[in-house]
mmCIF file of C-alpha atoms and ligand atoms in Angstrom:
data_model
loop_
_atom_site.group_PDB
_atom_site.id
_atom_site.type_symbol
_atom_site.label_atom_id
_atom_site.label_comp_id
_atom_site.label_asym_id
_atom_site.label_seq_id
_atom_site.Cartn_x
_atom_site.Cartn_y
_atom_site.Cartn_z
ATOM 1 C CA MET G 1 3.509 45.829 -13.202
ATOM 2 C CA VAL G 2 6.016 43.878 -15.300
ATOM 3 C CA PHE G 3 4.662 41.868 -18.219
ATOM 4 C CA TYR G 4 6.656 39.678 -20.528
ATOM 5 C CA ILE G 5 6.195 40.623 -24.152
ATOM 6 C CA PHE G 6 6.291 37.932 -26.800
ATOM 7 C CA ALA G 7 5.968 38.706 -30.523
ATOM 8 C CA GLY G 8 4.273 41.982 -29.651
ATOM 9 C CA PHE G 9 1.790 40.429 -27.204
ATOM 10 C CA ILE G 10 1.742 40.896 -23.466
ATOM 11 C CA MET G 11 2.040 37.494 -21.827
ATOM 12 C CA GLU G 12 0.104 36.789 -18.681
ATOM 13 C CA ARG G 13 1.838 34.760 -16.016
ATOM 14 C CA VAL G 14 0.669 31.289 -15.035
ATOM 15 C CA VAL G 15 1.582 29.203 -11.983
ATOM 16 C CA SER G 16 0.501 25.746 -10.906
ATOM 17 C CA GLY G 17 1.849 22.683 -9.155
ATOM 18 C CA ILE G 18 1.116 19.101 -8.278
ATOM 19 C CA ARG G 19 1.959 17.298 -5.031
ATOM 20 C CA PRO G 20 4.341 14.375 -5.503
ATOM 21 C CA THR G 21 2.050 11.697 -4.081
ATOM 22 C CA GLY G 22 3.139 9.115 -6.682
ATOM 23 C CA ASN G 23 2.160 8.599 -10.307
ATOM 24 C CA LEU G 24 -0.208 11.070 -11.929
ATOM 25 C CA HIS G 25 -3.748 9.976 -12.764
ATOM 26 C CA LEU G 26 -6.385 11.146 -15.221
ATOM 27 C CA GLY G 27 -7.719 13.634 -12.653
ATOM 28 C CA ASN G 28 -4.326 15.364 -12.505
ATOM 29 C CA TYR G 29 -4.042 15.241 -16.267
ATOM 30 C CA PHE G 30 -7.453 16.598 -17.237
ATOM 31 C CA GLY G 31 -7.891 18.856 -14.202
ATOM 32 C CA ALA G 32 -4.475 20.470 -14.479
ATOM 33 C CA LEU G 33 -1.726 19.139 -16.745
ATOM 34 C CA GLN G 34 -3.655 19.366 -20.013
ATOM 35 C CA ASN G 35 -4.136 23.067 -19.392
ATOM 36 C CA PHE G 36 -0.459 23.529 -18.445
ATOM 37 C CA ILE G 37 0.533 22.076 -21.809
ATOM 38 C CA LYS G 38 -1.745 24.398 -23.765
ATOM 39 C CA MET G 39 -0.924 27.478 -21.730
ATOM 40 C CA GLN G 40 2.830 27.179 -22.206
ATOM 41 C CA GLU G 41 2.286 28.180 -25.856
ATOM 42 C CA THR G 42 0.794 31.550 -24.994
ATOM 43 C CA HIS G 43 1.697 32.404 -21.402
ATOM 44 C CA GLN G 44 4.737 32.837 -19.240
ATOM 45 C CA CYS G 45 4.514 29.643 -17.193
ATOM 46 C CA TYR G 46 5.889 28.360 -13.901
ATOM 47 C CA PHE G 47 5.046 24.732 -13.132
ATOM 48 C CA PHE G 48 6.459 23.117 -10.044
ATOM 49 C CA ILE G 49 6.400 19.940 -7.983
ATOM 50 C CA ALA G 50 4.907 20.779 -4.587
ATOM 51 C CA ASP G 51 7.398 18.901 -2.414
ATOM 52 C CA TYR G 52 7.047 21.220 0.616
ATOM 53 C CA HIS G 53 3.310 20.555 0.563
ATOM 54 C CA LEU G 54 3.874 16.807 0.699
ATOM 55 C CA LEU G 55 5.599 17.112 4.097
ATOM 56 C CA THR G 56 2.185 17.343 5.771
ATOM 57 C CA THR G 57 1.928 13.571 5.216
ATOM 58 C CA HIS G 58 5.402 12.840 6.710
ATOM 59 C CA PRO G 59 6.893 10.939 3.736
ATOM 60 C CA ASN G 60 10.165 9.083 4.244
ATOM 61 C CA PRO G 61 13.123 10.698 2.408
ATOM 62 C CA ALA G 62 13.512 7.970 -0.236
ATOM 63 C CA ASP G 63 9.787 8.009 -1.102
ATOM 64 C CA LEU G 64 9.784 11.794 -1.296
ATOM 65 C CA HIS G 65 12.668 11.761 -3.753
ATOM 66 C CA ASN G 66 11.197 8.977 -5.903
ATOM 67 C CA ASN G 67 7.788 10.559 -6.055
ATOM 68 C CA VAL G 68 9.265 13.907 -7.056
ATOM 69 C CA LYS G 69 11.046 12.126 -9.899
ATOM 70 C CA HIS G 70 7.787 10.517 -11.055
ATOM 71 C CA VAL G 71 6.102 13.888 -11.348
ATOM 72 C CA VAL G 72 9.005 15.538 -13.208
ATOM 73 C CA VAL G 73 9.110 12.631 -15.660
ATOM 74 C CA GLU G 74 5.350 12.635 -16.141
ATOM 75 C CA TYR G 75 5.220 16.416 -16.635
ATOM 76 C CA LEU G 76 7.720 16.032 -19.474
ATOM 77 C CA ALA G 77 6.157 12.869 -20.915
ATOM 78 C CA ALA G 78 2.758 14.534 -21.072
ATOM 79 C CA GLY G 79 4.203 17.443 -23.049
ATOM 80 C CA LEU G 80 5.589 20.140 -20.769
ATOM 81 C CA ASP G 81 8.513 21.737 -22.554
ATOM 82 C CA PRO G 82 11.423 23.118 -20.494
ATOM 83 C CA TYR G 83 12.088 25.657 -23.244
ATOM 84 C CA LYS G 84 8.573 27.050 -22.871
ATOM 85 C CA SER G 85 7.849 26.629 -19.144
ATOM 86 C CA ALA G 86 9.912 26.924 -15.979
ATOM 87 C CA ILE G 87 9.696 23.408 -14.496
ATOM 88 C CA TYR G 88 11.072 23.388 -10.960
ATOM 89 C CA LEU G 89 10.877 21.965 -7.456
ATOM 90 C CA GLN G 90 9.044 24.092 -4.908
ATOM 91 C CA SER G 91 11.923 23.476 -2.466
ATOM 92 C CA ASP G 92 14.372 24.901 -5.041
ATOM 93 C CA LEU G 93 12.676 28.248 -4.468
ATOM 94 C CA PRO G 94 13.061 28.552 -0.673
ATOM 95 C CA GLU G 95 11.891 32.170 -0.870
ATOM 96 C CA THR G 96 8.450 30.545 -1.048
ATOM 97 C CA ALA G 97 8.895 29.642 2.624
ATOM 98 C CA GLU G 98 9.641 33.261 3.527
ATOM 99 C CA MET G 99 6.623 34.478 1.590
ATOM 100 C CA TYR G 100 4.515 31.845 3.395
ATOM 101 C CA LEU G 101 5.710 33.264 6.722
ATOM 102 C CA LEU G 102 4.862 36.811 5.658
ATOM 103 C CA LEU G 103 1.409 35.849 4.371
ATOM 104 C CA ASN G 104 0.679 33.831 7.523
ATOM 105 C CA MET G 105 0.456 37.104 9.454
ATOM 106 C CA ASN G 106 -2.698 37.974 7.554
ATOM 107 C CA ALA G 107 -4.295 34.531 7.527
ATOM 108 C CA TYR G 108 -6.843 33.978 10.278
ATOM 109 C CA LEU G 109 -7.493 30.825 12.258
ATOM 110 C CA GLY G 110 -11.270 30.775 11.694
ATOM 111 C CA GLU G 111 -11.039 30.868 7.904
ATOM 112 C CA LEU G 112 -8.217 28.303 7.833
ATOM 113 C CA GLU G 113 -10.280 25.939 9.966
ATOM 114 C CA ARG G 114 -13.251 26.367 7.623
ATOM 115 C CA SER G 115 -11.312 25.291 4.535
ATOM 116 C CA ALA G 116 -12.863 22.149 3.026
ATOM 117 C CA SER G 117 -9.501 20.471 2.502
ATOM 118 C CA PHE G 118 -8.543 20.985 6.168
ATOM 119 C CA LYS G 119 -11.860 19.525 7.359
ATOM 120 C CA ASP G 120 -11.321 16.612 5.025
ATOM 121 C CA LYS G 121 -7.838 15.953 6.406
ATOM 122 C CA ILE G 122 -9.099 16.054 10.007
ATOM 123 C CA ARG G 123 -11.440 13.263 8.972
ATOM 124 C CA THR G 124 -8.960 11.201 6.943
ATOM 125 C CA GLN G 125 -5.781 11.605 9.033
ATOM 126 C CA PRO G 126 -7.001 12.377 12.573
ATOM 127 C CA ASN G 127 -3.671 11.337 14.078
ATOM 128 C CA ASN G 128 -1.652 13.859 12.112
ATOM 129 C CA VAL G 129 -3.490 17.193 12.135
ATOM 130 C CA ASN G 130 -0.335 19.317 11.976
ATOM 131 C CA ALA G 131 0.001 23.096 11.600
ATOM 132 C CA GLY G 132 1.223 22.589 8.027
ATOM 133 C CA LEU G 133 -2.184 21.180 7.135
ATOM 134 C CA LEU G 134 -3.942 24.143 8.711
ATOM 135 C CA THR G 135 -1.860 26.673 6.812
ATOM 136 C CA TYR G 136 -1.689 24.625 3.596
ATOM 137 C CA PRO G 137 -3.704 27.257 1.656
ATOM 138 C CA VAL G 138 -1.232 29.952 2.741
ATOM 139 C CA LEU G 139 1.723 28.019 1.346
ATOM 140 C CA MET G 140 -0.250 27.517 -1.839
ATOM 141 C CA ALA G 141 -0.946 31.256 -2.005
ATOM 142 C CA ALA G 142 2.801 31.881 -1.591
ATOM 143 C CA ASP G 143 3.512 29.594 -4.576
ATOM 144 C CA ILE G 144 1.189 31.616 -6.745
ATOM 145 C CA LEU G 145 1.759 35.154 -5.501
ATOM 146 C CA ILE G 146 5.547 34.829 -5.550
ATOM 147 C CA HIS G 147 5.376 34.964 -9.372
ATOM 148 C CA LYS G 148 2.446 37.423 -9.403
ATOM 149 C CA ALA G 149 0.464 34.928 -11.458
ATOM 150 C CA HIS G 150 -2.689 35.979 -13.269
ATOM 151 C CA LYS G 151 -4.011 32.495 -13.974
ATOM 152 C CA VAL G 152 -3.789 29.219 -12.090
ATOM 153 C CA PRO G 153 -4.846 26.073 -13.960
ATOM 154 C CA VAL G 154 -6.318 23.680 -11.368
ATOM 155 C CA GLY G 155 -9.153 21.224 -10.878
ATOM 156 C CA LYS G 156 -12.393 22.034 -9.095
ATOM 157 C CA ASP G 157 -11.073 20.825 -5.713
ATOM 158 C CA GLN G 158 -8.618 23.764 -5.559
ATOM 159 C CA GLU G 159 -11.190 26.513 -6.137
ATOM 160 C CA GLN G 160 -11.555 27.448 -2.478
ATOM 161 C CA HIS G 161 -7.773 27.705 -2.065
ATOM 162 C CA LEU G 162 -7.671 30.176 -4.949
ATOM 163 C CA GLU G 163 -10.368 32.288 -3.291
ATOM 164 C CA MET G 164 -8.228 32.367 -0.146
ATOM 165 C CA ALA G 165 -5.167 33.446 -2.150
ATOM 166 C CA ARG G 166 -7.192 36.296 -3.641
ATOM 167 C CA GLU G 167 -8.237 37.386 -0.161
ATOM 168 C CA TYR G 168 -4.602 37.442 1.026
ATOM 169 C CA VAL G 169 -3.711 39.665 -1.928
ATOM 170 C CA ARG G 170 -6.464 42.146 -1.058
ATOM 171 C CA ARG G 171 -5.437 42.203 2.601
ATOM 172 C CA PHE G 172 -1.769 42.755 1.847
ATOM 173 C CA ASN G 173 -2.417 45.434 -0.758
ATOM 174 C CA ASN G 174 -4.893 47.223 1.550
ATOM 175 C CA MET G 175 -2.580 47.059 4.520
ATOM 176 C CA TYR G 176 0.320 48.638 2.637
ATOM 177 C CA GLY G 177 -1.766 50.916 0.434
ATOM 178 C CA GLN G 178 -0.448 49.738 -2.922
ATOM 179 C CA GLU G 179 -1.359 47.324 -5.700
ATOM 180 C CA PHE G 180 1.710 45.171 -5.249
ATOM 181 C CA LEU G 181 0.410 41.578 -5.259
ATOM 182 C CA VAL G 182 -1.762 40.353 -8.138
ATOM 183 C CA GLU G 183 -5.145 38.630 -7.661
ATOM 184 C CA PRO G 184 -4.957 35.258 -9.436
ATOM 185 C CA THR G 185 -7.889 33.406 -10.988
ATOM 186 C CA ALA G 186 -8.443 29.656 -11.197
ATOM 187 C CA PHE G 187 -8.444 28.607 -14.821
ATOM 188 C CA ASN G 188 -9.585 25.865 -17.177
ATOM 189 C CA PHE G 189 -9.769 26.059 -20.963
ATOM 190 C CA GLY G 190 -13.245 24.549 -20.846
ATOM 191 C CA GLU G 191 -14.155 27.611 -18.706
ATOM 192 C CA LYS G 192 -15.604 25.566 -15.858
ATOM 193 C CA LEU G 193 -13.117 23.879 -13.493
ATOM 194 C CA ILE G 194 -13.506 20.149 -13.749
ATOM 195 C CA LYS G 195 -13.711 17.179 -11.427
ATOM 196 C CA VAL G 196 -12.749 13.846 -12.973
ATOM 197 C CA PRO G 197 -14.772 11.148 -11.183
ATOM 198 C CA GLY G 198 -13.276 8.001 -9.663
ATOM 199 C CA LEU G 199 -14.004 4.533 -11.081
ATOM 200 C CA ASP G 200 -15.705 3.327 -7.914
ATOM 201 C CA GLY G 201 -18.641 5.679 -8.497
ATOM 202 C CA THR G 202 -17.916 7.855 -5.473
ATOM 203 C CA GLY G 203 -16.382 11.313 -5.539
ATOM 204 C CA LYS G 204 -13.351 12.439 -7.471
ATOM 205 C CA MET G 205 -10.606 10.331 -8.988
ATOM 206 C CA SER G 206 -7.775 10.176 -6.491
ATOM 207 C CA LYS G 207 -5.065 7.857 -5.349
ATOM 208 C CA SER G 208 -6.660 5.167 -3.148
ATOM 209 C CA GLU G 209 -5.192 2.331 -1.094
ATOM 210 C CA SER G 210 -6.055 -0.261 -3.746
ATOM 211 C CA GLY G 211 -5.235 2.068 -6.657
ATOM 212 C CA SER G 212 -8.362 0.864 -8.479
ATOM 213 C CA ASN G 213 -10.266 4.155 -8.210
ATOM 214 C CA ALA G 214 -7.852 5.903 -10.565
ATOM 215 C CA ILE G 215 -6.323 5.303 -13.978
ATOM 216 C CA PHE G 216 -2.675 6.358 -13.974
ATOM 217 C CA LEU G 217 -0.673 7.685 -16.919
ATOM 218 C CA ILE G 218 1.763 4.826 -16.279
ATOM 219 C CA ASP G 219 -0.875 2.028 -16.314
ATOM 220 C CA ASP G 220 -0.287 -0.789 -18.820
ATOM 221 C CA ASP G 221 -2.994 -1.986 -21.209
ATOM 222 C CA ILE G 222 -4.082 -4.951 -19.091
ATOM 223 C CA THR G 223 -4.365 -2.838 -15.961
ATOM 224 C CA ILE G 224 -6.468 -0.266 -17.817
ATOM 225 C CA GLU G 225 -8.727 -2.997 -19.129
ATOM 226 C CA LYS G 226 -9.179 -4.516 -15.664
ATOM 227 C CA LYS G 227 -9.935 -1.173 -14.048
ATOM 228 C CA ILE G 228 -12.527 -0.171 -16.631
ATOM 229 C CA LYS G 229 -14.119 -3.620 -16.483
ATOM 230 C CA SER G 230 -14.641 -3.214 -12.758
ATOM 231 C CA ALA G 231 -15.806 0.427 -12.944
ATOM 232 C CA LYS G 232 -19.184 0.839 -11.286
ATOM 233 C CA THR G 233 -22.287 0.909 -13.491
ATOM 234 C CA ASP G 234 -26.013 0.555 -12.781
ATOM 235 C CA LEU G 235 -28.801 -1.815 -13.854
ATOM 236 C CA GLY G 236 -29.260 -0.033 -17.180
ATOM 237 C CA PRO G 237 -31.575 2.818 -18.247
ATOM 238 C CA GLN G 238 -34.967 2.650 -16.573
ATOM 239 C CA GLY G 239 -36.970 3.948 -19.533
ATOM 240 C CA MET G 240 -36.438 6.396 -22.376
ATOM 241 C CA ASN G 241 -34.734 9.766 -21.964
ATOM 242 C CA THR G 242 -34.156 9.346 -18.260
ATOM 243 C CA PRO G 243 -31.399 11.331 -16.530
ATOM 244 C CA PHE G 244 -28.065 9.539 -16.121
ATOM 245 C CA SER G 245 -27.470 7.680 -12.899
ATOM 246 C CA PRO G 246 -24.343 9.017 -11.092
ATOM 247 C CA GLU G 247 -22.350 5.899 -12.124
ATOM 248 C CA ILE G 248 -23.216 6.243 -15.815
ATOM 249 C CA GLU G 249 -22.654 9.981 -15.729
ATOM 250 C CA ASN G 250 -19.123 9.197 -14.532
ATOM 251 C CA ILE G 251 -18.527 6.724 -17.367
ATOM 252 C CA PHE G 252 -19.771 9.264 -19.921
ATOM 253 C CA LEU G 253 -17.510 11.917 -18.465
ATOM 254 C CA LEU G 254 -14.516 9.606 -18.960
ATOM 255 C CA PHE G 255 -15.704 9.018 -22.535
ATOM 256 C CA SER G 256 -15.879 12.740 -23.154
ATOM 257 C CA LEU G 257 -12.203 13.048 -22.158
ATOM 258 C CA VAL G 258 -10.646 10.375 -24.358
ATOM 259 C CA SER G 259 -13.156 9.428 -27.084
ATOM 260 C CA SER G 260 -14.569 11.146 -30.145
ATOM 261 C CA PRO G 261 -17.857 13.108 -29.971
ATOM 262 C CA GLU G 262 -19.371 10.508 -32.350
ATOM 263 C CA THR G 263 -18.635 7.676 -29.917
ATOM 264 C CA LEU G 264 -20.143 9.643 -27.084
ATOM 265 C CA LYS G 265 -23.259 10.325 -29.170
ATOM 266 C CA PHE G 266 -23.567 6.649 -30.143
ATOM 267 C CA TYR G 267 -23.802 5.523 -26.501
ATOM 268 C CA GLN G 268 -25.838 8.523 -25.432
ATOM 269 C CA GLU G 269 -28.493 7.435 -27.958
ATOM 270 C CA LYS G 270 -28.521 3.907 -26.558
ATOM 271 C CA TRP G 271 -29.141 5.368 -23.121
ATOM 272 C CA ASN G 272 -31.819 7.745 -24.381
ATOM 273 C CA ASN G 273 -33.593 4.913 -26.214
ATOM 274 C CA GLY G 274 -33.640 2.889 -23.011
ATOM 275 C CA GLU G 275 -31.778 -0.006 -24.700
ATOM 276 C CA GLU G 276 -30.654 -3.010 -22.693
ATOM 277 C CA LYS G 277 -27.340 -4.857 -22.474
ATOM 278 C CA TRP G 278 -24.798 -2.571 -24.109
ATOM 279 C CA TYR G 279 -22.582 -1.735 -21.137
ATOM 280 C CA GLY G 280 -20.088 -4.527 -22.002
ATOM 281 C CA GLY G 281 -19.518 -3.065 -25.492
ATOM 282 C CA MET G 282 -19.346 0.438 -24.072
ATOM 283 C CA LYS G 283 -16.636 -0.550 -21.605
ATOM 284 C CA LYS G 284 -14.653 -2.263 -24.368
ATOM 285 C CA GLN G 285 -14.787 0.912 -26.449
ATOM 286 C CA LEU G 286 -13.781 3.050 -23.499
ATOM 287 C CA THR G 287 -10.869 0.678 -22.810
ATOM 288 C CA GLU G 288 -9.667 0.932 -26.398
ATOM 289 C CA ASP G 289 -9.867 4.737 -26.446
ATOM 290 C CA MET G 290 -8.220 4.993 -23.039
ATOM 291 C CA ILE G 291 -5.328 2.763 -24.115
ATOM 292 C CA ASN G 292 -4.834 4.852 -27.260
ATOM 293 C CA PHE G 293 -4.679 7.959 -25.133
ATOM 294 C CA ILE G 294 -2.342 6.624 -22.438
ATOM 295 C CA LYS G 295 0.043 4.440 -24.418
ATOM 296 C CA PRO G 296 2.192 7.182 -26.025
ATOM 297 C CA ILE G 297 2.511 9.025 -22.712
ATOM 298 C CA ARG G 298 3.462 5.796 -20.927
ATOM 299 C CA GLU G 299 6.147 5.063 -23.506
ATOM 300 C CA ARG G 300 7.674 8.511 -23.098
ATOM 301 C CA ILE G 301 7.621 8.067 -19.309
ATOM 302 C CA LYS G 302 9.701 4.879 -19.687
ATOM 303 C CA ASP G 303 12.260 6.623 -21.916
ATOM 304 C CA LEU G 304 12.638 9.635 -19.664
ATOM 305 C CA TYR G 305 12.804 7.737 -16.403
ATOM 306 C CA SER G 306 16.359 6.524 -16.937
ATOM 307 C CA ASN G 307 17.656 9.888 -18.113
ATOM 308 C CA ASP G 308 18.700 11.462 -14.807
ATOM 309 C CA GLU G 309 21.162 13.793 -16.460
ATOM 310 C CA TYR G 310 18.449 15.382 -18.599
ATOM 311 C CA LEU G 311 16.048 15.618 -15.645
ATOM 312 C CA GLY G 312 18.758 17.378 -13.651
ATOM 313 C CA LYS G 313 19.321 19.912 -16.412
ATOM 314 C CA VAL G 314 15.607 20.625 -16.746
ATOM 315 C CA LEU G 315 15.208 21.210 -13.011
ATOM 316 C CA LYS G 316 18.329 23.352 -12.720
ATOM 317 C CA HIS G 317 17.179 25.577 -15.554
ATOM 318 C CA GLY G 318 13.665 25.753 -14.072
ATOM 319 C CA ALA G 319 15.037 26.643 -10.636
ATOM 320 C CA GLU G 320 17.049 29.512 -12.130
ATOM 321 C CA LEU G 321 13.988 30.942 -13.885
ATOM 322 C CA ALA G 322 11.860 30.556 -10.754
ATOM 323 C CA GLN G 323 14.555 32.241 -8.632
ATOM 324 C CA GLU G 324 14.797 35.162 -10.988
ATOM 325 C CA SER G 325 11.095 35.863 -10.688
ATOM 326 C CA GLY G 326 10.389 34.741 -7.109
ATOM 327 C CA ALA G 327 13.376 36.211 -5.284
ATOM 328 C CA LYS G 328 12.547 39.636 -6.739
ATOM 329 C CA THR G 329 8.967 39.547 -5.438
ATOM 330 C CA VAL G 330 10.079 38.597 -1.922
ATOM 331 C CA ARG G 331 12.820 41.264 -1.911
ATOM 332 C CA GLU G 332 10.289 43.928 -2.859
ATOM 333 C CA MET G 333 7.758 42.619 -0.375
ATOM 334 C CA ARG G 334 10.334 42.902 2.424
ATOM 335 C CA GLU G 335 10.934 46.531 1.520
ATOM 336 C CA ILE G 336 7.220 47.330 1.453
ATOM 337 C CA ILE G 337 6.791 45.732 4.889
ATOM 338 C CA GLY G 338 9.630 47.877 6.252
ATOM 339 C CA PHE G 339 12.565 45.518 6.549
ATOM 340 C CA LYS G 340 15.383 47.917 5.822
ATOM 341 C CA LYS G 341 19.062 47.076 5.813
ATOM 342 C CA PHE G 342 21.296 48.814 8.371
ATOM 343 C CA TYR G 343 24.439 47.886 6.463
HETATM 344 P P1 TYM Y 1 -2.963 17.891 -6.096
HETATM 345 O O1 TYM Y 1 -1.546 17.439 -6.103
HETATM 346 O O2 TYM Y 1 -3.918 17.217 -5.165
HETATM 347 O O3 TYM Y 1 -3.554 17.821 -7.543
HETATM 348 C C1 TYM Y 1 -2.858 18.395 -8.625
HETATM 349 C C2 TYM Y 1 -3.825 18.968 -9.618
HETATM 350 O O4 TYM Y 1 -4.695 17.950 -10.109
HETATM 351 C C3 TYM Y 1 -6.042 18.364 -9.948
HETATM 352 N N1 TYM Y 1 -6.870 17.178 -9.664
HETATM 353 C C4 TYM Y 1 -8.056 16.943 -10.253
HETATM 354 N N2 TYM Y 1 -8.732 17.645 -11.172
HETATM 355 C C5 TYM Y 1 -9.891 17.125 -11.601
HETATM 356 N N3 TYM Y 1 -10.397 15.933 -11.163
HETATM 357 C C6 TYM Y 1 -9.739 15.200 -10.244
HETATM 358 N N4 TYM Y 1 -10.215 14.042 -9.849
HETATM 359 C C7 TYM Y 1 -8.500 15.703 -9.732
HETATM 360 N N5 TYM Y 1 -7.593 15.253 -8.839
HETATM 361 C C8 TYM Y 1 -6.593 16.176 -8.805
HETATM 362 C C9 TYM Y 1 -6.036 19.318 -8.770
HETATM 363 O O5 TYM Y 1 -7.157 20.166 -8.787
HETATM 364 C C10 TYM Y 1 -4.731 20.051 -9.011
HETATM 365 O O6 TYM Y 1 -4.914 21.099 -9.930
HETATM 366 N N6 TYM Y 1 -2.661 22.057 -3.481
HETATM 367 C C11 TYM Y 1 -2.389 21.481 -4.782
HETATM 368 C C12 TYM Y 1 -0.938 21.633 -5.230
HETATM 369 C C13 TYM Y 1 -0.463 23.028 -5.196
HETATM 370 C C14 TYM Y 1 -0.817 24.079 -6.086
HETATM 371 C C15 TYM Y 1 -0.101 25.225 -5.642
HETATM 372 C C16 TYM Y 1 -1.648 24.140 -7.201
HETATM 373 C C17 TYM Y 1 0.417 23.538 -4.273
HETATM 374 N N7 TYM Y 1 0.621 24.864 -4.551
HETATM 375 C C18 TYM Y 1 -0.206 26.441 -6.300
HETATM 376 C C19 TYM Y 1 -1.753 25.359 -7.865
HETATM 377 C C20 TYM Y 1 -1.039 26.500 -7.417
HETATM 378 C C21 TYM Y 1 -2.727 20.014 -4.701
HETATM 379 O O7 TYM Y 1 -2.660 19.411 -3.672
HETATM 380 O O8 TYM Y 1 -3.015 19.460 -5.885
#
């Protein structure tokens, strides 16, 4: 097994990616990107934009290109450093597609159909249940295994996909009788994988039709204020020391991400004491803390967005690093499988 050695330490490899569905929101940031930024200091990192994965939704070419640009810009604005991480487009490493084909031979229909994300897509886009959706976890496994990653920083919703990737590693290694592929683990610095809730009180934060369920890294101050103002709450605590209602639990989780522990404690005490009429003040505080968190990122996004030359350099460099690592894995995998050259 090849490890990179940095200042005498063995560096583990890290891979993760985000689909270019548009601007990134707090779920993407706290579920994934925040960990990317920390891990690049101590790990050998490969972070990509999952543009092949987006094809399952049939984007038009101009939207695909624009959305890819948003993610590259927002990766950099949030703090990814092209000198510390390989930042690249998934489609700039086409060997991923070959690895996907090879792994597909050991991925079984029953388990693919049982994947929660596939079931979800059948429900949400019944008119476009394509084969790419079914084998989505296999492509994701290819992204990870192609760099023999040890750790994969992702949010809670990706946990099952990571389990599937681990299974494909075991199958491949068993089939060919050698420890060639590496079993990756899902990772979060807080130890538990997280799910950032949406503002409408239901499920996870994600891009919605109206856009009001999510706070985006690009949102301006007024938009943030409006969204937090309309975030779902309840009728107030129904007594002392009662458990949080789901809506208030969500608001407190958002507090825990962008506010100080003292602020969190201040409002927690109000809840525990069963106090009335403090939600307005709480939302104002959350708005202020959220704006302080987002504003510097938003300003960097604006600066970077017009710098196509720099973005091009970053992605070219990232593609070269990804090629170096990924093409080698696929070449070796071909040999193990028995593809031998006759010339
Ligand atoms: P995607 O693009 O849906 O989301 C990107 C990352 O953001 C995390 N995330 C969240 N985390 C916490 N709370 C939320 N509300 C929330 N919403 C999104 C996701 O868990 C993810 O980490 N299949 C992946 C992209 C992908 C990938 C990979 C990831 C393709 N290949 C290989 C890791 C490794 C996806 O669709 O993520």
